[in-house]
mmCIF file with all atom_site columns, C-alpha atoms in Angstrom:
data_model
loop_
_atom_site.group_PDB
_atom_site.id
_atom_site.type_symbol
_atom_site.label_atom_id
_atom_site.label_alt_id
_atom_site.label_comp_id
_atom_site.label_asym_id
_atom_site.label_entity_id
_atom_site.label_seq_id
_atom_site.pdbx_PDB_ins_code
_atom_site.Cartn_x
_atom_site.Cartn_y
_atom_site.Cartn_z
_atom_site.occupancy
_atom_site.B_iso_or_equiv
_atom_site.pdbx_formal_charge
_atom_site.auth_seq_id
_atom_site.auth_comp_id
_atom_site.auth_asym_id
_atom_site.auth_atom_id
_atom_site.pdbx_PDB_model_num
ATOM 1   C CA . UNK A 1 1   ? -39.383 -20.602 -5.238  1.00 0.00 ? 1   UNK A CA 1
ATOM 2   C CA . UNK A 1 2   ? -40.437 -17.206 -6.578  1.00 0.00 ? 2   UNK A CA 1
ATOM 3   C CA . UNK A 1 3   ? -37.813 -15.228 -7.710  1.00 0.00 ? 3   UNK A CA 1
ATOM 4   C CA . UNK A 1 4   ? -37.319 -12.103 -5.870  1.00 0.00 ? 4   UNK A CA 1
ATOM 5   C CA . UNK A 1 5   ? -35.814 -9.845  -8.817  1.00 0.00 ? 5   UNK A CA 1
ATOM 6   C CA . UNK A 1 6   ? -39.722 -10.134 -10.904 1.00 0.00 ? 6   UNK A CA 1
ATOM 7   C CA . UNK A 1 7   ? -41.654 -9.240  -7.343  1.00 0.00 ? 7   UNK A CA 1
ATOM 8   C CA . UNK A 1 8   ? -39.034 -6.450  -7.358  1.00 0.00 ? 8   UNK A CA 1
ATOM 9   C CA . UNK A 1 9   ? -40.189 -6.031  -11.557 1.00 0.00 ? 9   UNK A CA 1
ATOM 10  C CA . UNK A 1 10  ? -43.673 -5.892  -10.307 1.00 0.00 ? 10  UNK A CA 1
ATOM 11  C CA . UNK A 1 11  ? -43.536 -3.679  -7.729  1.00 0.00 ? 11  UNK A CA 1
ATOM 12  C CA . UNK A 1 12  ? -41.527 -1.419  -10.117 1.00 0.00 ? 12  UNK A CA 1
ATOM 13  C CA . UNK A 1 13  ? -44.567 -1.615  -13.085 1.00 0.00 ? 13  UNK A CA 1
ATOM 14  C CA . UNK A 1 14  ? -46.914 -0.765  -10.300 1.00 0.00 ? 14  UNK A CA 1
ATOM 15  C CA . UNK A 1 15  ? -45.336 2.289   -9.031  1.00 0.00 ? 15  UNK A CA 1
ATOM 16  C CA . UNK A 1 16  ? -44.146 3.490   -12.109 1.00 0.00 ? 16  UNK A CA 1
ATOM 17  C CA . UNK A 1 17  ? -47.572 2.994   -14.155 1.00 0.00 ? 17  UNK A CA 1
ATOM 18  C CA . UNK A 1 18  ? -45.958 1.174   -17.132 1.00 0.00 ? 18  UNK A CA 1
ATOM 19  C CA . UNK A 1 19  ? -43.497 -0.715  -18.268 1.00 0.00 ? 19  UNK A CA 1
ATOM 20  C CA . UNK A 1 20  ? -41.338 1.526   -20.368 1.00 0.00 ? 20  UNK A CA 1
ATOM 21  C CA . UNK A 1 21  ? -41.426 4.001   -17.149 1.00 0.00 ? 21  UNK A CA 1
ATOM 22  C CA . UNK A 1 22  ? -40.301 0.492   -14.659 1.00 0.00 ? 22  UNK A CA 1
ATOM 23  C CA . UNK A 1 23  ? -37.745 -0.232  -17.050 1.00 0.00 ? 23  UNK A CA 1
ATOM 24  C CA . UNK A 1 24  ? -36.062 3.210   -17.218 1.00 0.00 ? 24  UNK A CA 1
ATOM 25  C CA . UNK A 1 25  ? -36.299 3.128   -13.606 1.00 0.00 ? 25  UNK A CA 1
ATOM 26  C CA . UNK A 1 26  ? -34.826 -0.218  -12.959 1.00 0.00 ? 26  UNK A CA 1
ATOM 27  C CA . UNK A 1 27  ? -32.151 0.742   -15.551 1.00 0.00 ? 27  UNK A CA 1
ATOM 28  C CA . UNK A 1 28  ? -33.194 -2.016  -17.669 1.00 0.00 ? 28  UNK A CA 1
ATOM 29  C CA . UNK A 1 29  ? -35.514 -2.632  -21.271 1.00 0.00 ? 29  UNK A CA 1
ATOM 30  C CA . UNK A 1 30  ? -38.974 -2.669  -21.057 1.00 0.00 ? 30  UNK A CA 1
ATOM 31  C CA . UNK A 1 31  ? -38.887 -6.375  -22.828 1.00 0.00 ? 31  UNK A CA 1
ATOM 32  C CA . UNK A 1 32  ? -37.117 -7.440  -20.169 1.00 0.00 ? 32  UNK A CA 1
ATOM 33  C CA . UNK A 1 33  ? -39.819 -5.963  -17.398 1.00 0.00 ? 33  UNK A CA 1
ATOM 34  C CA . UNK A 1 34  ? -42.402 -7.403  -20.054 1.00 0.00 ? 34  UNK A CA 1
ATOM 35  C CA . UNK A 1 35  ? -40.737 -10.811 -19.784 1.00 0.00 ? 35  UNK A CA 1
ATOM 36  C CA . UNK A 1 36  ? -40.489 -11.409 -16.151 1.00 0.00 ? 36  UNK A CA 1
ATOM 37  C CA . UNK A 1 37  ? -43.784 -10.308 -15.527 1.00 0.00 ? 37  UNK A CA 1
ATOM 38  C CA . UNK A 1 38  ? -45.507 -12.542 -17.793 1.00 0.00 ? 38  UNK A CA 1
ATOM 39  C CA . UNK A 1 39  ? -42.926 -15.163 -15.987 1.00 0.00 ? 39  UNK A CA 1
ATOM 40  C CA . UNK A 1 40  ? -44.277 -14.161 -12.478 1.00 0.00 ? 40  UNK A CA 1
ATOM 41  C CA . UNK A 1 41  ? -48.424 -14.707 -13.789 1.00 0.00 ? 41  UNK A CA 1
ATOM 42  C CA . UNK A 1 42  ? -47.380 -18.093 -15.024 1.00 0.00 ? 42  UNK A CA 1
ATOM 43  C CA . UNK A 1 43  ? -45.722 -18.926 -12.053 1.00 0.00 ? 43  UNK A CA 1
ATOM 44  C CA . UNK A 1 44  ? -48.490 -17.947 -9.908  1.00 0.00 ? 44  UNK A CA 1
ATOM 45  C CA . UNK A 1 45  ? -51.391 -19.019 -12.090 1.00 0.00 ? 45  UNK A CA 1
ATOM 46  C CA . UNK A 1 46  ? -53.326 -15.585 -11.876 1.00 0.00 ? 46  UNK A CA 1
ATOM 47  C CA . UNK A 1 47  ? -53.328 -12.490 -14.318 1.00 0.00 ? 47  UNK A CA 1
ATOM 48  C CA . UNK A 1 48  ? -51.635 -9.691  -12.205 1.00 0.00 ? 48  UNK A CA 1
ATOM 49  C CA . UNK A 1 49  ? -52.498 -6.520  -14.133 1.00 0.00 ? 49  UNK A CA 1
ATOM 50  C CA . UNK A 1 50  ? -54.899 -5.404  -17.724 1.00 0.00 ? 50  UNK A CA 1
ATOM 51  C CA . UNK A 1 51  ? -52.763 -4.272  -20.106 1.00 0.00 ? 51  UNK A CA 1
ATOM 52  C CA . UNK A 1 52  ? -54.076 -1.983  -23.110 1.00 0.00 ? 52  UNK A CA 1
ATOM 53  C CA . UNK A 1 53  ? -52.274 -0.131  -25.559 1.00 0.00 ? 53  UNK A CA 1
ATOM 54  C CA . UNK A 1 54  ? -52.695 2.745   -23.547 1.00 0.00 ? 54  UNK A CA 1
ATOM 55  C CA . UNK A 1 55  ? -53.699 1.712   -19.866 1.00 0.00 ? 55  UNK A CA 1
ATOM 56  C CA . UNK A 1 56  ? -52.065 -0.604  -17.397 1.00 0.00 ? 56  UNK A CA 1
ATOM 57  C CA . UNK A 1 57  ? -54.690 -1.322  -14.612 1.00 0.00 ? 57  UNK A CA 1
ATOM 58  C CA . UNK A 1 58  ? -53.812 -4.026  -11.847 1.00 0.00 ? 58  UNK A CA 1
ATOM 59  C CA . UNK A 1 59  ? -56.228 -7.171  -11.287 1.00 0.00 ? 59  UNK A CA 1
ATOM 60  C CA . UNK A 1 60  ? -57.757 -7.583  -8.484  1.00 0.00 ? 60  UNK A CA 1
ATOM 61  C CA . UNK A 1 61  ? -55.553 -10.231 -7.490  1.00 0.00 ? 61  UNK A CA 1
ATOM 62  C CA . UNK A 1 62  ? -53.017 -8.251  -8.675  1.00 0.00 ? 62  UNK A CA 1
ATOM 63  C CA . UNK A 1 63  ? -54.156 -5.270  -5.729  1.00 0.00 ? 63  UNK A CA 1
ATOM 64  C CA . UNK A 1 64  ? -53.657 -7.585  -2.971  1.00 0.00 ? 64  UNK A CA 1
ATOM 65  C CA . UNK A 1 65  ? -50.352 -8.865  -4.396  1.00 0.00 ? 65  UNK A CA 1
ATOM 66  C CA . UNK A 1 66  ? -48.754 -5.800  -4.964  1.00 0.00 ? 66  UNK A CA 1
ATOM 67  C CA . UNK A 1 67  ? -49.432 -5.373  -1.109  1.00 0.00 ? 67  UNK A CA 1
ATOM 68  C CA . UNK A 1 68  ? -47.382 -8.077  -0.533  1.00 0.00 ? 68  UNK A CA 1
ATOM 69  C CA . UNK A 1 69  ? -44.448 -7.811  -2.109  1.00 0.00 ? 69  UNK A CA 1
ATOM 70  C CA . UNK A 1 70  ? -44.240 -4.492  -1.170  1.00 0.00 ? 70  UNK A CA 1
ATOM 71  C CA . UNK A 1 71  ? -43.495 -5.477  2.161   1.00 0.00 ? 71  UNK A CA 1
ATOM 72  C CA . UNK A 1 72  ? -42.035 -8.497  1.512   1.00 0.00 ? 72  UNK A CA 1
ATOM 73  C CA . UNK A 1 73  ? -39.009 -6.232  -0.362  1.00 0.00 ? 73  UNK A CA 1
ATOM 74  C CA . UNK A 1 74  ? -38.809 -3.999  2.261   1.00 0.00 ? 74  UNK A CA 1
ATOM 75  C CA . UNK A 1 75  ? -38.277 -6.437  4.553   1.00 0.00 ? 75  UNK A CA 1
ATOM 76  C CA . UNK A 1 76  ? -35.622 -8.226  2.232   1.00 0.00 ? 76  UNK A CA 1
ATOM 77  C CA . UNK A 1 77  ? -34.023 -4.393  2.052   1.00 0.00 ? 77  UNK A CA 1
ATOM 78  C CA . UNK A 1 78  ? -34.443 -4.413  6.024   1.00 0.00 ? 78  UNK A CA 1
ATOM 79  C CA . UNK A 1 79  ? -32.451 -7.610  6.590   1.00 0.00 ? 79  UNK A CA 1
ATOM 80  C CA . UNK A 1 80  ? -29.947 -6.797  4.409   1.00 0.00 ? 80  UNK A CA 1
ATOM 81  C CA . UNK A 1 81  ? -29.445 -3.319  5.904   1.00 0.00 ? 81  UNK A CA 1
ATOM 82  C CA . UNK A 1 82  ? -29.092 -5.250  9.369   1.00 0.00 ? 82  UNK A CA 1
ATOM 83  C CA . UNK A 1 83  ? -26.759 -7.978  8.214   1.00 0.00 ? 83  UNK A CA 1
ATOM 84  C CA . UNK A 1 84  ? -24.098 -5.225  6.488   1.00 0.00 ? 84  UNK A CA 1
ATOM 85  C CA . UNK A 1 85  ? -24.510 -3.084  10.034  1.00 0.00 ? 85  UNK A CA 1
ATOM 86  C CA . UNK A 1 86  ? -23.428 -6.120  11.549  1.00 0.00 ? 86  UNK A CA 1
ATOM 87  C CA . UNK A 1 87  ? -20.040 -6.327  9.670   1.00 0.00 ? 87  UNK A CA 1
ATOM 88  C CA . UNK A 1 88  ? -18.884 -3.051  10.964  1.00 0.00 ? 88  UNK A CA 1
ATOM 89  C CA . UNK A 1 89  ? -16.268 -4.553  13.666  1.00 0.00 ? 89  UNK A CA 1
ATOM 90  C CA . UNK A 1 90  ? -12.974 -5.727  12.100  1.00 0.00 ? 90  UNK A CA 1
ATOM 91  C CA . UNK A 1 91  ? -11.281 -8.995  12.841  1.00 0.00 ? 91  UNK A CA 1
ATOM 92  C CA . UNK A 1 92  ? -7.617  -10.516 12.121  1.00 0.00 ? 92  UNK A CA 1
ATOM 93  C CA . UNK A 1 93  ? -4.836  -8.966  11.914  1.00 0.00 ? 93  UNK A CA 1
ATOM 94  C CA . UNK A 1 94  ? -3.169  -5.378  11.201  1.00 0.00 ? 94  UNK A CA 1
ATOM 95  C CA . UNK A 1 95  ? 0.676   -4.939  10.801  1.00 0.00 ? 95  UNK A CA 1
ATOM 96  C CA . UNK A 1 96  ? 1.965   -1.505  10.375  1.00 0.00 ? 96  UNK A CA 1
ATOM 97  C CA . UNK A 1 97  ? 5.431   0.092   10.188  1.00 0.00 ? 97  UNK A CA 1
ATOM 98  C CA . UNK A 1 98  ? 6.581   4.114   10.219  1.00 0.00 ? 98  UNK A CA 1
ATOM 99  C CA . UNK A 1 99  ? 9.629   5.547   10.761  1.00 0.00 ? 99  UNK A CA 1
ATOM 100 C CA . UNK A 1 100 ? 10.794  6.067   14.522  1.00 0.00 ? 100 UNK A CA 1
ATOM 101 C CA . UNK A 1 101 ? 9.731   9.520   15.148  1.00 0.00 ? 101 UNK A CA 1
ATOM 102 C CA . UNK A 1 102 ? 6.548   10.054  13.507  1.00 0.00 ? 102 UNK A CA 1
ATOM 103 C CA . UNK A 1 103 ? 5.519   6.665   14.478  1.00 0.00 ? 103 UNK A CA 1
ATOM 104 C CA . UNK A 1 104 ? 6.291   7.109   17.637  1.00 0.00 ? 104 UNK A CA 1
ATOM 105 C CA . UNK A 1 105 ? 4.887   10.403  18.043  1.00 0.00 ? 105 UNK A CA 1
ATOM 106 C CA . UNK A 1 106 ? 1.114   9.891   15.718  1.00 0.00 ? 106 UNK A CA 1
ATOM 107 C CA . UNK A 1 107 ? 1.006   6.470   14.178  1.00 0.00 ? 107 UNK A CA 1
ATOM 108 C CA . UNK A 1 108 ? 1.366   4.523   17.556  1.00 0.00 ? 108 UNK A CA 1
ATOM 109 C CA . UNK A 1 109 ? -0.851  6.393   19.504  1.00 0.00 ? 109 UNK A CA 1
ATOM 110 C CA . UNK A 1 110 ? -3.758  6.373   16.570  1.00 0.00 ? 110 UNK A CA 1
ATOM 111 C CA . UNK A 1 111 ? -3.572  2.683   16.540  1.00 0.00 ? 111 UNK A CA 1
ATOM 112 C CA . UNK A 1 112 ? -3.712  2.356   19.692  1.00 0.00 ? 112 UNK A CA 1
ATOM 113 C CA . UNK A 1 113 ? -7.118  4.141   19.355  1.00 0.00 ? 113 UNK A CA 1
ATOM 114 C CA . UNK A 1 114 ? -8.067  2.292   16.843  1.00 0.00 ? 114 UNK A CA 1
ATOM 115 C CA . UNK A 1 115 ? -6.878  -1.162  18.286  1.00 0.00 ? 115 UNK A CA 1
ATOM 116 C CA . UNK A 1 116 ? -9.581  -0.129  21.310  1.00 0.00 ? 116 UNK A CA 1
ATOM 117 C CA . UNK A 1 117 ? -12.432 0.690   18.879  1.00 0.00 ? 117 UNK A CA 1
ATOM 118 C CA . UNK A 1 118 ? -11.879 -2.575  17.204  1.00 0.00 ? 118 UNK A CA 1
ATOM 119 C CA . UNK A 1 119 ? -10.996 -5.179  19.872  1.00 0.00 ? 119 UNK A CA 1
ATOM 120 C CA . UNK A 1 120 ? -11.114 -8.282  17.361  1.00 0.00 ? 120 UNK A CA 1
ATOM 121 C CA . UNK A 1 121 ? -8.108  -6.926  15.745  1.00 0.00 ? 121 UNK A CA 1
ATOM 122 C CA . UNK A 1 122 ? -4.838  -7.809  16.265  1.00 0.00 ? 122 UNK A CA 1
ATOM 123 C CA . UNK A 1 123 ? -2.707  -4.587  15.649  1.00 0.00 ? 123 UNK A CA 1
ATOM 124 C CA . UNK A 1 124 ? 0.371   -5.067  15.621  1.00 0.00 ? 124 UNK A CA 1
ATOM 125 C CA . UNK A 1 125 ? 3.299   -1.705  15.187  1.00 0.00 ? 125 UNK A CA 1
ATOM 126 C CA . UNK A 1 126 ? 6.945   -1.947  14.044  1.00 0.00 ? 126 UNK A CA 1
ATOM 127 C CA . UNK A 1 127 ? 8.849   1.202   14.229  1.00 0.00 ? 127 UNK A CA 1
ATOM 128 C CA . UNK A 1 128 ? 11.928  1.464   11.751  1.00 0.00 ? 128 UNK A CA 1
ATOM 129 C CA . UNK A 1 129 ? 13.919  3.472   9.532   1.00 0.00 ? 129 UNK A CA 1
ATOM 130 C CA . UNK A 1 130 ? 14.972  1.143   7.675   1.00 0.00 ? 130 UNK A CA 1
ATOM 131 C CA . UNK A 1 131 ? 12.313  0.306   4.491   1.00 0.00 ? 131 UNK A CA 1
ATOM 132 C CA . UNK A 1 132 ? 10.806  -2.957  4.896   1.00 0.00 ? 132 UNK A CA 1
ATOM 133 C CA . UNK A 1 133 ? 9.519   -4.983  2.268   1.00 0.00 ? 133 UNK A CA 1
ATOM 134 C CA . UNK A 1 134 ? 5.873   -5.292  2.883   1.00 0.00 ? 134 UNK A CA 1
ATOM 135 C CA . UNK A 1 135 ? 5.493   -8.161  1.122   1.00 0.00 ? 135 UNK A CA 1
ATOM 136 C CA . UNK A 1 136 ? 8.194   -10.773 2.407   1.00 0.00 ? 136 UNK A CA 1
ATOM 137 C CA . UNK A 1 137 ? 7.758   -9.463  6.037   1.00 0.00 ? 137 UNK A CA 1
ATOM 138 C CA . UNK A 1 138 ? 3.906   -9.630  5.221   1.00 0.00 ? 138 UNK A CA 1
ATOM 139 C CA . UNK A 1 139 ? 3.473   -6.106  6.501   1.00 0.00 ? 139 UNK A CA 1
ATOM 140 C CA . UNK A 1 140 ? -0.366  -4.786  5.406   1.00 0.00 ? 140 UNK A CA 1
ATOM 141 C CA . UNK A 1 141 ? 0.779   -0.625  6.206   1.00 0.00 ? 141 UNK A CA 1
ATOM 142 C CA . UNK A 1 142 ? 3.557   1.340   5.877   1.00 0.00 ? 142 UNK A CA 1
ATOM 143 C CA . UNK A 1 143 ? 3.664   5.154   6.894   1.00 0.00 ? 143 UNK A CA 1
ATOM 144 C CA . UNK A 1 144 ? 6.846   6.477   5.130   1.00 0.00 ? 144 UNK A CA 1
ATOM 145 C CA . UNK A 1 145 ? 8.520   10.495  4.093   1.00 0.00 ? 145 UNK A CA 1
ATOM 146 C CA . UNK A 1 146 ? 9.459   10.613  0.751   1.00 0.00 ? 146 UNK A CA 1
ATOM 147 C CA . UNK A 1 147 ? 8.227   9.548   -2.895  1.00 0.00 ? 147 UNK A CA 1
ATOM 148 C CA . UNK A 1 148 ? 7.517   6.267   -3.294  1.00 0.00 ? 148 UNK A CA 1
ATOM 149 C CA . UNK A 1 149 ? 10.271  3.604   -4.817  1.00 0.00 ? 149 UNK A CA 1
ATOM 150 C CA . UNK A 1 150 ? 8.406   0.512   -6.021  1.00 0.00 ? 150 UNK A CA 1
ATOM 151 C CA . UNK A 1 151 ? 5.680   1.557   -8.193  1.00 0.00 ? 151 UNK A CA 1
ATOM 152 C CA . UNK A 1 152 ? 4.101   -1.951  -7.425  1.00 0.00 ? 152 UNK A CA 1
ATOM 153 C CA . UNK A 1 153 ? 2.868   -0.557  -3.930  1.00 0.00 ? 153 UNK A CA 1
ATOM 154 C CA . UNK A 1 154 ? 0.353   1.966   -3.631  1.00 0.00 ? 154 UNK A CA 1
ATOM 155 C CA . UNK A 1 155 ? 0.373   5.094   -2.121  1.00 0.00 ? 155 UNK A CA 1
ATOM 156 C CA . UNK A 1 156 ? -1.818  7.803   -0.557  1.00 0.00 ? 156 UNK A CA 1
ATOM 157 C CA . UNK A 1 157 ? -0.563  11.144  0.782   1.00 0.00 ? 157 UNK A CA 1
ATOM 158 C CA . UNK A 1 158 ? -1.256  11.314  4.544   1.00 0.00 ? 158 UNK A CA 1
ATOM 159 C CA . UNK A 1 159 ? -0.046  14.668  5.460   1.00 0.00 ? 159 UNK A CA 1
ATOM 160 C CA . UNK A 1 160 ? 3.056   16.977  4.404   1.00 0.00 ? 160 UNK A CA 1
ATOM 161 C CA . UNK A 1 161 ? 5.867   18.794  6.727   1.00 0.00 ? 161 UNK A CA 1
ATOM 162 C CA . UNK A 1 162 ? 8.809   21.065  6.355   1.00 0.00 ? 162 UNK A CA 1
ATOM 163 C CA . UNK A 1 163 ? 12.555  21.008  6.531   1.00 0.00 ? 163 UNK A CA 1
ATOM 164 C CA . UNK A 1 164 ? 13.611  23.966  8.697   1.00 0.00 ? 164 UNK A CA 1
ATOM 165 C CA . UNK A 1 165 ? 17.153  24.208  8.760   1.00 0.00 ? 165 UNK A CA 1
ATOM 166 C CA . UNK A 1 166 ? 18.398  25.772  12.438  1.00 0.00 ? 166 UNK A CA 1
ATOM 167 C CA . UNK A 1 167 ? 21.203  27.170  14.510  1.00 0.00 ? 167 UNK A CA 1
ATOM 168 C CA . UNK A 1 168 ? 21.742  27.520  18.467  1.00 0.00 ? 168 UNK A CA 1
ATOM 169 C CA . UNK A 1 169 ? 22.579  31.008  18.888  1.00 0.00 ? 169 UNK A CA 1
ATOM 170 C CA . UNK A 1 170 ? 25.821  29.984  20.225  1.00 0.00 ? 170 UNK A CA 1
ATOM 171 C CA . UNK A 1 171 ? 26.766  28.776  16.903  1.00 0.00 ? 171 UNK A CA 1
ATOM 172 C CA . UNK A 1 172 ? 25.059  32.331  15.332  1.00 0.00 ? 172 UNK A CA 1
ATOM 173 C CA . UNK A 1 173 ? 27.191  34.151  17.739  1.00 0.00 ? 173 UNK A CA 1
ATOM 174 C CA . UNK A 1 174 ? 30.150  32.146  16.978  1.00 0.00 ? 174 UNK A CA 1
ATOM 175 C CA . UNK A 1 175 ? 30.012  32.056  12.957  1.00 0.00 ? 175 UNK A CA 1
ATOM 176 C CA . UNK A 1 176 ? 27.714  35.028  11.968  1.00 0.00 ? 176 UNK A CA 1
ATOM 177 C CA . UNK A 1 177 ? 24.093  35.028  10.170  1.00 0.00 ? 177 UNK A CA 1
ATOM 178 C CA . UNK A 1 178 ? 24.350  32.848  7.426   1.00 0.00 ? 178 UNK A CA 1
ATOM 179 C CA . UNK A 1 179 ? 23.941  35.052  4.296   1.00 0.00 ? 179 UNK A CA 1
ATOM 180 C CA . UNK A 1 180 ? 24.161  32.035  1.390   1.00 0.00 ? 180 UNK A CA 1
ATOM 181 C CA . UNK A 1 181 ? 23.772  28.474  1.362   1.00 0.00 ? 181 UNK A CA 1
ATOM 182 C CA . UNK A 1 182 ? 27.495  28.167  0.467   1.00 0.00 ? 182 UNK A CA 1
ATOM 183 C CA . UNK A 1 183 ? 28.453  29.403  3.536   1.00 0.00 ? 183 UNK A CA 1
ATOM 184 C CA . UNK A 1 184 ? 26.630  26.414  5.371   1.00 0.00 ? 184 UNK A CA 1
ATOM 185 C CA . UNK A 1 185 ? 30.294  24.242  4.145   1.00 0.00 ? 185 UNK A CA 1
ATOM 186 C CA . UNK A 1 186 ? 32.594  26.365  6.191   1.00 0.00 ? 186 UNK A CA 1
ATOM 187 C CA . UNK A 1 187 ? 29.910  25.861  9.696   1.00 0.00 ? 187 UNK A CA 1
ATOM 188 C CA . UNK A 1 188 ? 30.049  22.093  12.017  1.00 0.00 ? 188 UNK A CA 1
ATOM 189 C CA . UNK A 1 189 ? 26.906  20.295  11.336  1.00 0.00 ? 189 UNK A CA 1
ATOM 190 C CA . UNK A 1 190 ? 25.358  16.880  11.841  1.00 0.00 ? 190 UNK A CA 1
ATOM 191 C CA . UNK A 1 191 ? 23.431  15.401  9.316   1.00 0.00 ? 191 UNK A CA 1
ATOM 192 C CA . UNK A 1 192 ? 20.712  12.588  10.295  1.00 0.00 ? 192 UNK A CA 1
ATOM 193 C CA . UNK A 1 193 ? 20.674  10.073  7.388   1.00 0.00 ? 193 UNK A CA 1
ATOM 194 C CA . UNK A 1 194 ? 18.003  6.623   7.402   1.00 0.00 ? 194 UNK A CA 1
ATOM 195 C CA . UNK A 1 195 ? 20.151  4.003   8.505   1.00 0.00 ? 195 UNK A CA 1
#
């Protein structure tokens, strides 16, 4: 069978108008071009192109191959374009976690979405405070606040958010304006810690 990579090599010496010039553009040495051309002529039992110190002309044989693999590698490039399109729906599974509230309020609603978009995967959402280990509960995702703990995992930054720190105006009326954080220990407060 004739080796697609020197019809590729001759296509590139034809276009290109040498070999040096085929080389650079196949990212490769011109001995190596030179090789697998003189490969290809001995495999097909015809000279494909002249070659002079200063000319490279194509045979006539070589005219009406050229033609051919020309297509012929466009068509390879075709099919292969059409068998990775193919591969865009995702299949198996998905586990996530996130923590109660923001999961509740983006994560499960975006996979959701993206559980519709992709209806051979199985998505499946776990909402926790609680940090899970990803790897004995075999979770692939998990959408967390804070730095990271395990340096084994990786991490991406999704988004950011604030800490706003409020008072009814009951409690304002009550106590005062708050002028320092020091006076925060004299006020009732509840404090929401992960549990």
């Amino acid at each position: 069978m004739i080796n697609l990579n020197r019809l590729a090599m001759y296509a590139a010496v034809v276009e290109a108008g040498s070999f040096t010039a085929a080389a650079d553009a196949l990212g490769t040495t011109k001995a190596v071009v030179s090789f697998n051309i003189k490969q290809l002529e001995q495999e097909l039992g015809v000279a494909l192109l002249t070659r002079s110190t200063r000319r490279l002309a194509l045979t006539e044989a070589g005219e009406g191959f050229y033609g051919h693999c020309a297509r012929l590698l466009r068509e390879a490039e075709s099919a292969v374009d059409e068998a990775r399109s193919g591969q865009t729906a995702l299949s198996g599974s998905l586990r996530v976690t996130a923590s109660v509230d923001y999961g509740n309020l983006v994560v499960a609603p975006a996979l959701a979405a993206y559980a519709r978009e992709h209806p051979a995967l199985r998505v499946s959402y776990r909402a926790g405070s609680v940090h899970a280990d990803l790897i004995a509960e075999r979770l692939d995702l998990a959408i967390r606040v804070g730095a990271l703990e395990d340096s084994s995992y990786r991490a991406t930054r999704i988004g950011q958010f604030r800490l706003w720190l409020v008072a009814s105006p009951a409690l304002l009326a009550q106590h005062g304006v708050l002028r320092t954080p020091q006076a925060l220990a004299a006020l009732p407060w509840l404090a929401n810690r992960p549990g």
